[in-house]
Coordinates of C-alpha atoms in Angstrom, one line a residue:
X1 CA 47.5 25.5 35.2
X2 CA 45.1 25.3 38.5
X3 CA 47.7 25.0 41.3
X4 CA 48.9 28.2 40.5
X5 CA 45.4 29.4 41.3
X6 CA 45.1 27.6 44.3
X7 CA 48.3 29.6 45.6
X8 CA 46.6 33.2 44.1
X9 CA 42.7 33.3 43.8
X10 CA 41.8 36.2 42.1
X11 CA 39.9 39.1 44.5
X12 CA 38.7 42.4 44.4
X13 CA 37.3 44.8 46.8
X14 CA 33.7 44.5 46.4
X15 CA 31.5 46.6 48.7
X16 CA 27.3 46.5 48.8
X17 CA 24.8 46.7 51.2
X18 CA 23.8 43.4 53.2
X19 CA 20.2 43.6 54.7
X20 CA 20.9 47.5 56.4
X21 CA 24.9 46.9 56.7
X22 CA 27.4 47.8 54.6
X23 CA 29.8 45.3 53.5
X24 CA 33.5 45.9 51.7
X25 CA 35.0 42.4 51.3
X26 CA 38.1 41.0 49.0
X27 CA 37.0 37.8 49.7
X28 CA 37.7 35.4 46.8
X29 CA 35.8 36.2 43.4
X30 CA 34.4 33.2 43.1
X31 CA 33.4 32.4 46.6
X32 CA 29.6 31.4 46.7
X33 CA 26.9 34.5 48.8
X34 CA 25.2 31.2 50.7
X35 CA 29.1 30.6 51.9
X36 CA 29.8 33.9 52.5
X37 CA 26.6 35.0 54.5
X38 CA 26.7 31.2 56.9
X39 CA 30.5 31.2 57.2
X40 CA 31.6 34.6 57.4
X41 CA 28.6 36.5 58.7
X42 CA 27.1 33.6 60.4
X43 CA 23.8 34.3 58.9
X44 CA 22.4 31.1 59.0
X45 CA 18.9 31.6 58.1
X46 CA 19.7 31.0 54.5
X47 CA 20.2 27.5 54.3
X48 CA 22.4 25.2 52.5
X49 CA 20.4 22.4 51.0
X50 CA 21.4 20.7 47.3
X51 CA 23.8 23.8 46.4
X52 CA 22.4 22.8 43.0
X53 CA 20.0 25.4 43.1
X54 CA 17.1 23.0 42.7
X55 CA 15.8 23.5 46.7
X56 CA 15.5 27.2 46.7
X57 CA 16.3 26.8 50.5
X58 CA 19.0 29.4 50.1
X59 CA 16.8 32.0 48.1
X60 CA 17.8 36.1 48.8
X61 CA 16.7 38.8 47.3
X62 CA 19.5 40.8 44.6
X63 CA 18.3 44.3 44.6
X64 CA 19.9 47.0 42.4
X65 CA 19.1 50.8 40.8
X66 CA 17.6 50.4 37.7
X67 CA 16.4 53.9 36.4
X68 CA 16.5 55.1 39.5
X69 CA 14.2 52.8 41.0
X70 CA 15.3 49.9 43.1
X71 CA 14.5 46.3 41.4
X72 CA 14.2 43.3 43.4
X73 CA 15.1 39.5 41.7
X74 CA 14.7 36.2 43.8
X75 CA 17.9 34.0 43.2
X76 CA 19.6 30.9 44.7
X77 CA 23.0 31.8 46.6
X78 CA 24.2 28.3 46.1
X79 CA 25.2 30.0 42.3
X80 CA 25.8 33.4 42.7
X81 CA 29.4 34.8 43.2
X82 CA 30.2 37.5 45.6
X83 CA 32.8 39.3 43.1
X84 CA 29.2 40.0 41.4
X85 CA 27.5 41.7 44.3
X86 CA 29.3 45.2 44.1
X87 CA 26.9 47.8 43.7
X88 CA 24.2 45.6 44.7
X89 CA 21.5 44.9 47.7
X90 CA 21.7 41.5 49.1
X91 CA 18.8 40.7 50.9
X92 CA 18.9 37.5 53.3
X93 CA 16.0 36.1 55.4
X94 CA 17.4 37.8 58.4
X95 CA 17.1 41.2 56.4
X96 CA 13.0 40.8 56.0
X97 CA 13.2 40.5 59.9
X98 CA 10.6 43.4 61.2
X99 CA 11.9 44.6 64.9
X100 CA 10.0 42.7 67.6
X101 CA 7.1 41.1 65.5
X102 CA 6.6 38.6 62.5
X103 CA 5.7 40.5 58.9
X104 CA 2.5 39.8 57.2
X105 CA 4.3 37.0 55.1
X106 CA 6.3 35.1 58.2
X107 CA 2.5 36.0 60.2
X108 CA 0.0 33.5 57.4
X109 CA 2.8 31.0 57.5
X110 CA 2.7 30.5 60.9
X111 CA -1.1 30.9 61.0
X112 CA -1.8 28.4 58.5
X113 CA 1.2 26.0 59.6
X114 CA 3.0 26.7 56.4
X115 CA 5.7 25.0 58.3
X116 CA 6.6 21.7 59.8
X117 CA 10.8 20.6 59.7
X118 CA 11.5 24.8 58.9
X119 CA 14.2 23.7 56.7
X120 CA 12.7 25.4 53.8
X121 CA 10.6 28.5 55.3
X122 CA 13.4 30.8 54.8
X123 CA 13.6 30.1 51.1
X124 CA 9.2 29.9 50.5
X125 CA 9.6 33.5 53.1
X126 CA 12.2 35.3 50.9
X127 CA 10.3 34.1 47.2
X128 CA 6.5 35.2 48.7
X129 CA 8.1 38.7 49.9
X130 CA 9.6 39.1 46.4
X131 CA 6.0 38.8 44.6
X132 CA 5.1 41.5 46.9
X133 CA 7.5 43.6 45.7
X134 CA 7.1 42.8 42.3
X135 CA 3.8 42.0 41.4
X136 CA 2.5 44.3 38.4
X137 CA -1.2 43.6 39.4
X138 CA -3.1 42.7 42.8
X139 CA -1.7 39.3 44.4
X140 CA -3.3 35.7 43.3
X141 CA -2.9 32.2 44.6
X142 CA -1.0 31.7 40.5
X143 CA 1.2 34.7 41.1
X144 CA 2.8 33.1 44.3
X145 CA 2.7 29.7 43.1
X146 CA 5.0 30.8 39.9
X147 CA 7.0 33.0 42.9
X148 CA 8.0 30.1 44.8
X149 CA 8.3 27.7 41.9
X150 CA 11.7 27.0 42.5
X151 CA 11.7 26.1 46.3
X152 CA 10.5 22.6 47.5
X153 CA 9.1 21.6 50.8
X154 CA 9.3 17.9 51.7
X155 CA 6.6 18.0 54.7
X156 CA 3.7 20.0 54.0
X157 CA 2.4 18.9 50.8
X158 CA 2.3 22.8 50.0
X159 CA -1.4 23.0 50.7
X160 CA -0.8 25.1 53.7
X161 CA 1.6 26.9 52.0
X162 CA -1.2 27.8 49.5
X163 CA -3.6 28.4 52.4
X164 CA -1.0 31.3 53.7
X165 CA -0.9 32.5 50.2
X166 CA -4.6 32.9 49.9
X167 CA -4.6 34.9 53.0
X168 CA -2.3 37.1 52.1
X169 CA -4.5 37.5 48.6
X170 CA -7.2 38.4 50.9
X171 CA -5.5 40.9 52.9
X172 CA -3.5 42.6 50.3
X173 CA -6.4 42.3 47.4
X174 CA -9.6 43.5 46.5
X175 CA -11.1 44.5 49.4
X176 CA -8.1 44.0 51.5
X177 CA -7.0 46.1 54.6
X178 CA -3.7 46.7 52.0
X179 CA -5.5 46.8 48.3
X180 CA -4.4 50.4 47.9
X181 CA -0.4 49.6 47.6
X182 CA -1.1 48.8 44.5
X183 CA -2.2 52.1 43.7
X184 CA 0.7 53.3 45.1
X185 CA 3.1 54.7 42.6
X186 CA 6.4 53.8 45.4
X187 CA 5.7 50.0 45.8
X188 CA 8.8 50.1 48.3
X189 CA 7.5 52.9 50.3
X190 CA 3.3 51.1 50.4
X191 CA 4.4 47.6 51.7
X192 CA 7.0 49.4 54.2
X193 CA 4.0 51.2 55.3
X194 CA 2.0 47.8 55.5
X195 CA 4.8 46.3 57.4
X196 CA 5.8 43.9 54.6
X197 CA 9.4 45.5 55.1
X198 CA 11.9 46.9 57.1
X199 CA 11.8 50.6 57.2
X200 CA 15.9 50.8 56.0
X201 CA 14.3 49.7 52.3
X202 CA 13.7 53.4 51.7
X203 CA 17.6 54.2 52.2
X204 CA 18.9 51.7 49.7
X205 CA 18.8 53.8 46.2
X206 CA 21.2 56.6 47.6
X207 CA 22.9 54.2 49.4
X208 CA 23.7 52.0 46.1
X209 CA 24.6 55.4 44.2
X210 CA 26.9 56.3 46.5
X211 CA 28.6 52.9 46.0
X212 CA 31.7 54.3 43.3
X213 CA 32.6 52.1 39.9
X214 CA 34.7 48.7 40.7
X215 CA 37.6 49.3 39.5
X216 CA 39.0 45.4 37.8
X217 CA 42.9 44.9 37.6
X218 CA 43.5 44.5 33.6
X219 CA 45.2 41.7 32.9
X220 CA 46.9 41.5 29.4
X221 CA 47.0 37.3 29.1
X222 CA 43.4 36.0 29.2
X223 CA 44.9 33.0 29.3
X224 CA 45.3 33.3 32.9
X225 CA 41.7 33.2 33.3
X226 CA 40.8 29.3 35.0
X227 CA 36.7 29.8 34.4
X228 CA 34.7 32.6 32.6
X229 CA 31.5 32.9 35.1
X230 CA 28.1 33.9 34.0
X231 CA 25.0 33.3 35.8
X232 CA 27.4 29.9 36.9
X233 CA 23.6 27.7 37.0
X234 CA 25.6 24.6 35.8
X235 CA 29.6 25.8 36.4
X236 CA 28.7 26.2 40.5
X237 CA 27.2 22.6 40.1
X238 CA 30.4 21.0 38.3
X239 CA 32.9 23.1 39.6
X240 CA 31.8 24.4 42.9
X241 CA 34.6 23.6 44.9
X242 CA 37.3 25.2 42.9
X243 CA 36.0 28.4 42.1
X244 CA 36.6 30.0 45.3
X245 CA 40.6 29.1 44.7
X246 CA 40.3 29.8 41.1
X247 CA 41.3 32.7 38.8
X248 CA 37.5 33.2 37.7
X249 CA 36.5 36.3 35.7
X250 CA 32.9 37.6 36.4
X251 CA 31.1 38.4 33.4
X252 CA 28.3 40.3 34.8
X253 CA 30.8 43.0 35.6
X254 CA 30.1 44.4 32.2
X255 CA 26.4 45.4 31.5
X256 CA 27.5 46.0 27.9
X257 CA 26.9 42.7 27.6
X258 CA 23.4 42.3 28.7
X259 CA 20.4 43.6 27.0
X260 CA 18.2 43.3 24.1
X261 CA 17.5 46.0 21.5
X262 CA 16.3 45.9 17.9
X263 CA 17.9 46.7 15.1
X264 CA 15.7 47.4 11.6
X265 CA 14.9 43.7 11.2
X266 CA 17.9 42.3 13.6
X267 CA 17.5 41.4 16.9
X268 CA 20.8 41.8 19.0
X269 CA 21.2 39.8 22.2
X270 CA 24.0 40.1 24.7
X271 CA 25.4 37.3 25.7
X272 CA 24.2 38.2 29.5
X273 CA 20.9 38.2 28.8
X274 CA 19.0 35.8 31.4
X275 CA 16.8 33.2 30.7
X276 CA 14.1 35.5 32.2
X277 CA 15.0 38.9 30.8
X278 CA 14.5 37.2 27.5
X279 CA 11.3 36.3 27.9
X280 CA 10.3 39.6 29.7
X281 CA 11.0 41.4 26.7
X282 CA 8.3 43.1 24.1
X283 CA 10.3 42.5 21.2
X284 CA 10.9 38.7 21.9
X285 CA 6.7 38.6 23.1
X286 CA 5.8 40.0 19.8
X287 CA 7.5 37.0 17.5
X288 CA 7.1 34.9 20.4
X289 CA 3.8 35.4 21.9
X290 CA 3.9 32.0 24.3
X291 CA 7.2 32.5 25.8
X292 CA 6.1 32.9 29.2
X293 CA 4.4 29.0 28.9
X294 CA 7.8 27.9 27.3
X295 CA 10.1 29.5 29.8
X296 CA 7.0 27.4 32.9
X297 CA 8.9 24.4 31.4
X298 CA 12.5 25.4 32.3
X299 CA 14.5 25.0 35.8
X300 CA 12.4 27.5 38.0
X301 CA 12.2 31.4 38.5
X302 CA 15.3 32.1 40.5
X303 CA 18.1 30.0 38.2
X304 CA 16.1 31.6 34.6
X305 CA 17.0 35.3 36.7
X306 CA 20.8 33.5 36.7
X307 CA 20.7 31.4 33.6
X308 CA 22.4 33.1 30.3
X309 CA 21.4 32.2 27.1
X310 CA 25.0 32.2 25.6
X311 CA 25.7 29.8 29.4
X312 CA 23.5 27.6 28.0
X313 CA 24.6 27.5 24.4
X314 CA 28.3 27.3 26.1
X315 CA 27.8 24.4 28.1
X316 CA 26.9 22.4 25.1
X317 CA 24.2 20.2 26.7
X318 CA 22.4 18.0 24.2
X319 CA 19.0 18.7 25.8
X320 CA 19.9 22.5 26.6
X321 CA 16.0 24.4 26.5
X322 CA 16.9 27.7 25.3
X323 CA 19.7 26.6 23.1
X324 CA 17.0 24.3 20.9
X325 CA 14.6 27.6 20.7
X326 CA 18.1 29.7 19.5
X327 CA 18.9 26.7 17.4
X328 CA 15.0 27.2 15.8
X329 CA 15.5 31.0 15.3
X330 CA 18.7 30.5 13.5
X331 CA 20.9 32.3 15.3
X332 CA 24.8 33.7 15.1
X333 CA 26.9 33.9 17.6
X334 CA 29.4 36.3 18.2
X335 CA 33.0 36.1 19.6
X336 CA 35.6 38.4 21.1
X337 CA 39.0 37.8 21.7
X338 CA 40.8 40.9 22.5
X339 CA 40.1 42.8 19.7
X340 CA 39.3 40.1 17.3
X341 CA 36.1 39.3 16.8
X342 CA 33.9 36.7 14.4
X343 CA 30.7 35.2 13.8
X344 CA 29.9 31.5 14.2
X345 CA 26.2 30.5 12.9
X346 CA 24.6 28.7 15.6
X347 CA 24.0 25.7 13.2
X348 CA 27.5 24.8 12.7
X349 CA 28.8 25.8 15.8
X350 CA 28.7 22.0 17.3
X351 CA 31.5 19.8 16.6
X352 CA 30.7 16.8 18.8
X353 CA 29.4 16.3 22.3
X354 CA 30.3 18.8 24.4
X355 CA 33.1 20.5 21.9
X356 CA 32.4 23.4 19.6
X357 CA 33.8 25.7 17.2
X358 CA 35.7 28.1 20.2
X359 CA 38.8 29.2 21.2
X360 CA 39.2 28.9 24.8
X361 CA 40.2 32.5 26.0
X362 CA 37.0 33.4 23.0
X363 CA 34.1 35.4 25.0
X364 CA 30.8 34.9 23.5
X365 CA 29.1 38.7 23.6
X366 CA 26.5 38.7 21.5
X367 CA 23.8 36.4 19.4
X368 CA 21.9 38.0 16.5
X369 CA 18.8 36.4 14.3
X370 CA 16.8 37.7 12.3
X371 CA 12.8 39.1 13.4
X372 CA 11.0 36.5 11.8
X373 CA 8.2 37.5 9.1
X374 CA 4.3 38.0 9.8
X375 CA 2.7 34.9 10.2
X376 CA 5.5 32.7 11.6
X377 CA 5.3 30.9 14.8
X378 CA 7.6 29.8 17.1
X379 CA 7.3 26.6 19.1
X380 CA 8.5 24.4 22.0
X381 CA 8.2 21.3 23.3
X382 CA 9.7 19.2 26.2
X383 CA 9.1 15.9 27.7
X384 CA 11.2 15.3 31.2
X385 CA 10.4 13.0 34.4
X386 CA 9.0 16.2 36.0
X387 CA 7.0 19.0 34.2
X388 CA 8.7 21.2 35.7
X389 CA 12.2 21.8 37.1
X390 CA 13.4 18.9 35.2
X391 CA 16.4 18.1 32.5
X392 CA 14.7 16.9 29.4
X393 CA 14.2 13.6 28.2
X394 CA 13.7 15.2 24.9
X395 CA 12.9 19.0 23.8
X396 CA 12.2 20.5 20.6
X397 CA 11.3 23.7 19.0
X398 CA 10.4 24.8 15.7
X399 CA 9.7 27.6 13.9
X400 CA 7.1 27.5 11.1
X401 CA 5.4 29.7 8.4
X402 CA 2.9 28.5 6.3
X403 CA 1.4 30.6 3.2
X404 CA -2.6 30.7 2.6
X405 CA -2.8 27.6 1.0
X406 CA -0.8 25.3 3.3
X407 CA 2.4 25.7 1.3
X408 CA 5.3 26.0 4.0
X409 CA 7.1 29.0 3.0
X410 CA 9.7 28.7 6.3
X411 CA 10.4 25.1 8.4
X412 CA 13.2 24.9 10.8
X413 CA 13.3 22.0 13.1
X414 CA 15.2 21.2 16.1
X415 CA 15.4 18.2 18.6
X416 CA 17.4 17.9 21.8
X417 CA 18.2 14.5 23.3
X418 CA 18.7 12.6 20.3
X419 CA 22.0 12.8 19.2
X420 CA 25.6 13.6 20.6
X421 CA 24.8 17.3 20.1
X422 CA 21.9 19.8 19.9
X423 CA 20.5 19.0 16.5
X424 CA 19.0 21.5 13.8
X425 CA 16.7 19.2 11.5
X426 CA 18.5 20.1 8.3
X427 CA 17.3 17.8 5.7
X428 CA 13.3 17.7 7.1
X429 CA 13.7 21.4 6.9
X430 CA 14.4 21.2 3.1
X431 CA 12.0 18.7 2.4
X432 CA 9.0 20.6 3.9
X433 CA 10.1 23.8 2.3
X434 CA 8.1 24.9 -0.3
X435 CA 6.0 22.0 -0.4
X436 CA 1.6 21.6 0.0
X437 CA 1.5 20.4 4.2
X438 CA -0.2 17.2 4.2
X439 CA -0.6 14.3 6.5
X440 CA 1.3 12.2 3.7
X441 CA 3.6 14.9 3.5
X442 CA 4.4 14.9 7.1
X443 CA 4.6 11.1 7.5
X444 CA 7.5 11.3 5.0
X445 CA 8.7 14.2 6.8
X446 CA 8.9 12.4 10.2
X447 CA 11.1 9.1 8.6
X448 CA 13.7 11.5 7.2
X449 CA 13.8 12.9 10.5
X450 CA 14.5 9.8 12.2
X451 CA 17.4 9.4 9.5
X452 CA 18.9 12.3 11.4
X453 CA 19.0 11.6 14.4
X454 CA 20.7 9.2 16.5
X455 CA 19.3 8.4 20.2
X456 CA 20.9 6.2 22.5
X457 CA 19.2 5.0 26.0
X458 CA 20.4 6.1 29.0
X459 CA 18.6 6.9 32.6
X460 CA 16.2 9.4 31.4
X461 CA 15.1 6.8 28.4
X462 CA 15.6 4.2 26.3
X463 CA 16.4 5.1 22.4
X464 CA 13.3 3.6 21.3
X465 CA 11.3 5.9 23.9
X466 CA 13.2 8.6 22.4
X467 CA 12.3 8.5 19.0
X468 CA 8.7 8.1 20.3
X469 CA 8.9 11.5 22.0
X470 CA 10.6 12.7 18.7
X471 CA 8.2 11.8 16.6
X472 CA 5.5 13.2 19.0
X473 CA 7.1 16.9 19.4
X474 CA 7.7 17.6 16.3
X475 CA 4.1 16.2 14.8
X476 CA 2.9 18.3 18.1
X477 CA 4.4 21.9 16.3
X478 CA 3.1 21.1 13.1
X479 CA -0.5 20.6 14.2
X480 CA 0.1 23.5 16.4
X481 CA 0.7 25.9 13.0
X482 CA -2.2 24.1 10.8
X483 CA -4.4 22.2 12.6
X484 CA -6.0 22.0 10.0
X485 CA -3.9 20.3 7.7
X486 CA -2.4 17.6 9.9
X487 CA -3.8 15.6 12.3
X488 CA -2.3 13.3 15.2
X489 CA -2.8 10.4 13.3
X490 CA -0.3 11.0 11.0
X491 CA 2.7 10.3 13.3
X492 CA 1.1 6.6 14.0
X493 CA 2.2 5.2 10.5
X494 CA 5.7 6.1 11.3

């Protein structure tokens, strides 16, 4: 099937702005932005450094009208197609460039030796300017810290990276010669002012509505289709060099497929929906009031603005975060093909590792669960080499709901890392339910849910270690919902 699209990759004219130039390209679909901007526009201040999207060295700015108003989102180009950028402003370090002197960003760095080999300023340049632009409240030495969270420097220890940080907190805070942008009703239009950007910023909403529809070629046969990409956070990684000669489809083309919107007691999900725009949203904060803590734990700001939740529930990792959290909420999936579609509970869609219950020319476009009731909480745990930026070792989530007197009205239990597939607890579940929590209770609990699951060692742990962690997450969302009731100790007889 792939040699014929290595003679025929698909393309499409695809036109956007690049820093203050317009761009109309039909290069390849699938070609990567960090390729495009270093090979064909020999932009080489975005550099290329894992293409995994773990370095953040090749961080830009994705800018598009939202409402009317222009919204900025810090992402790695090592896993971001061109065919997606139609319509769009792609901002590369070159296009934060003010003429003839350094902005106030590129200025502390330099002043507080923020940089040593340079390999990596680009990325920590493009991911500071971004908080700028995005920050709801006055700047803090936190609010960068989460901003560049997903680029690494090997040379400064990030101390003097935090030093330029708190100077800009100083200059554009309290008491700052720039605390009144954030006043300013036109964020844009204050830090242009400040010279925090280039003065062509103001140009870019009429310039991106003037930018017409794209207009797709339909194609009858999905089977044609070689890859289906969505925010491509683990497709670019496995498949990176045959995208740009493949037939690939670009999902994001069709917004009817992102979003989140409540329905009486359903909660509808598009299958689009990042990692990022999930937790951003007040209906998932109100049932899920620590999401913002939960998504800390997961790869890093610019791949959660990329990651999908139906990528992740697609790619059929073991250890996948968000699909153990889905997996908790007991959620349905929903499939098109064509005009067909069905529903798939999220529970049953798992066949074995890395197969499922899906046809391949199937489109996932939507997950549903249910609001769950007053009272319930939703948890989730992870233990991986590193706290952060990290694959698992072993996550879990749960989601819990226990009446007045300790009887648990609601238990469903989820582990990652411990068997062939992501694994919903059934039988602990159906234990617990409707049973008086104890610490006797639990202890029994926790050896039915060792009969369930099945680790086996590998690099990131032996078996043994990862029925240890097991035991330890899940005791760690129980005494999370009743302290009270169940103490650490119980997991030790087990």
């Amino acid at each position: 099937m792939f040699q014929r699209a290595i003679e025929a990759p698909m393309t499409t004219h695809v036109e956007f702005w690049l820093n203050d130039r317009r761009v109309i390209t039909d290069v390849p679909d699938g070609m990567l932005v960090l390729d495009y901007l270093r090979k064909d526009r020999l932009l080489t201040g975005t550099k290329e450094g894992c293409k995994e999207g773990d370095c953040g060295a090749c961080s830009i700015l994705i800018g598009e009208v939202v409402e009317g108003v222009m919204r900025y989102q810090p992402v790695t180009s090592c896993l971001t197609p061109v065919g997606e950028m139609h319509g769009k402003h792609v901002v590369s370090i070159e296009g934060l460039n003010l003429p003839g002197k350094l902005n106030p960003v590129q200025q502390a760095m330099v002043d507080r030796v923020g940089s040593q080999c340079g390999f990596c300023t680009p990325g920590f340049i493009v991911s500071m300017c971004w908080y700028m632009m995005a920050a709801r409240e006055t700047p803090t030495l936190e609010g960068f810290q989460r901003a560049f969270s997903g680029n690494l420097c090997r040379c400064t220890g990030y101390a003097a990276i935090n030093r330029a940080s708190l100077d800009l907190v100083e200059n554009f805070g309290p008491g700052g010669q720039w605390a009144s942008i954030w006043e300013a009703d036109d964020r844009l239009s204050a830090l242009m002012e400040a010279g925090l950007l280039p003065g062509y910023f103001a140009e870019m909403p009429k310039r991106l509505e003037a930018i017409g529809e794209m207009e797709e070629v339909p194609r009858d046969d999905a089977d044609v289709i070689d890859f289906f990409v969505a925010g491509g956070t683990d497709l670019y990684v496995q498949k990176g060099e045959l995208l740009p000669r493949a037939q690939v489809k670009i999902l994001n083309r069709h917004p009817e497929m992102k979003g989140i919107r409540r329905q009486g007691d359903t909660l509808h999900i598009g299958a689009l929906t990042t990692f990022e725009e999930f937790g951003a949203s007040d209906e998932v904060v109100a049932f899920i009031p620590q999401i913002q803590d939960y998504l800390h734990l997961i790869a890093s700001l610019p791949l959660r603005n990329r990651a999908t939740i139906a990528g992740n529930i697609i790619n059929a990792s073991p250890i996948g975060d968000m699909t153990a959290i889905m997996l908790a909420l007991d959620t349905t999936l929903v499939f098109a093909r064509g005009e067909t579609t069905r529903e798939v509970e999220l529970k049953r869609f798992y066949k074995g590792y890395k197969t499922f219950d899906k046809h391949p020319s199937e489109v996932m476009t939507e997950l549903r669960l249910q609001i769950p009731a007053a009272g319930t909480g939703v948890y989730f745990e992870k233990v991986s080499k590193r706290r952060c930026l990290d694959i698992a070792t072993v996550n879990s989530a749960a989601r819990l709901r226990l009446s007045d007197d300790g009887v648990v009205e609601e238990a469903s239990l989820t582990l990652g890392g411990v068997a062939a597939t992501p694994l919903w607890l059934e039988k602990t579940g159906a234990f617990l339910t409707g049973e008086v929590l104890t610490d006797a209770l639990w202890r029994e609990a926790l050896r039915i849910a060792h009969t369930e699951i099945a680790p086996i060692s590998d690099v990131r742990g032996s078996a043994d270690y990862k029925r240890l962690l097991a035991t330890q997450l899940l005791t760690a969302h129980v005494v999370k919902a009743a302290p009270e009731r169940v103490s650490l100790d119980a997991m030790l007889a087990i």
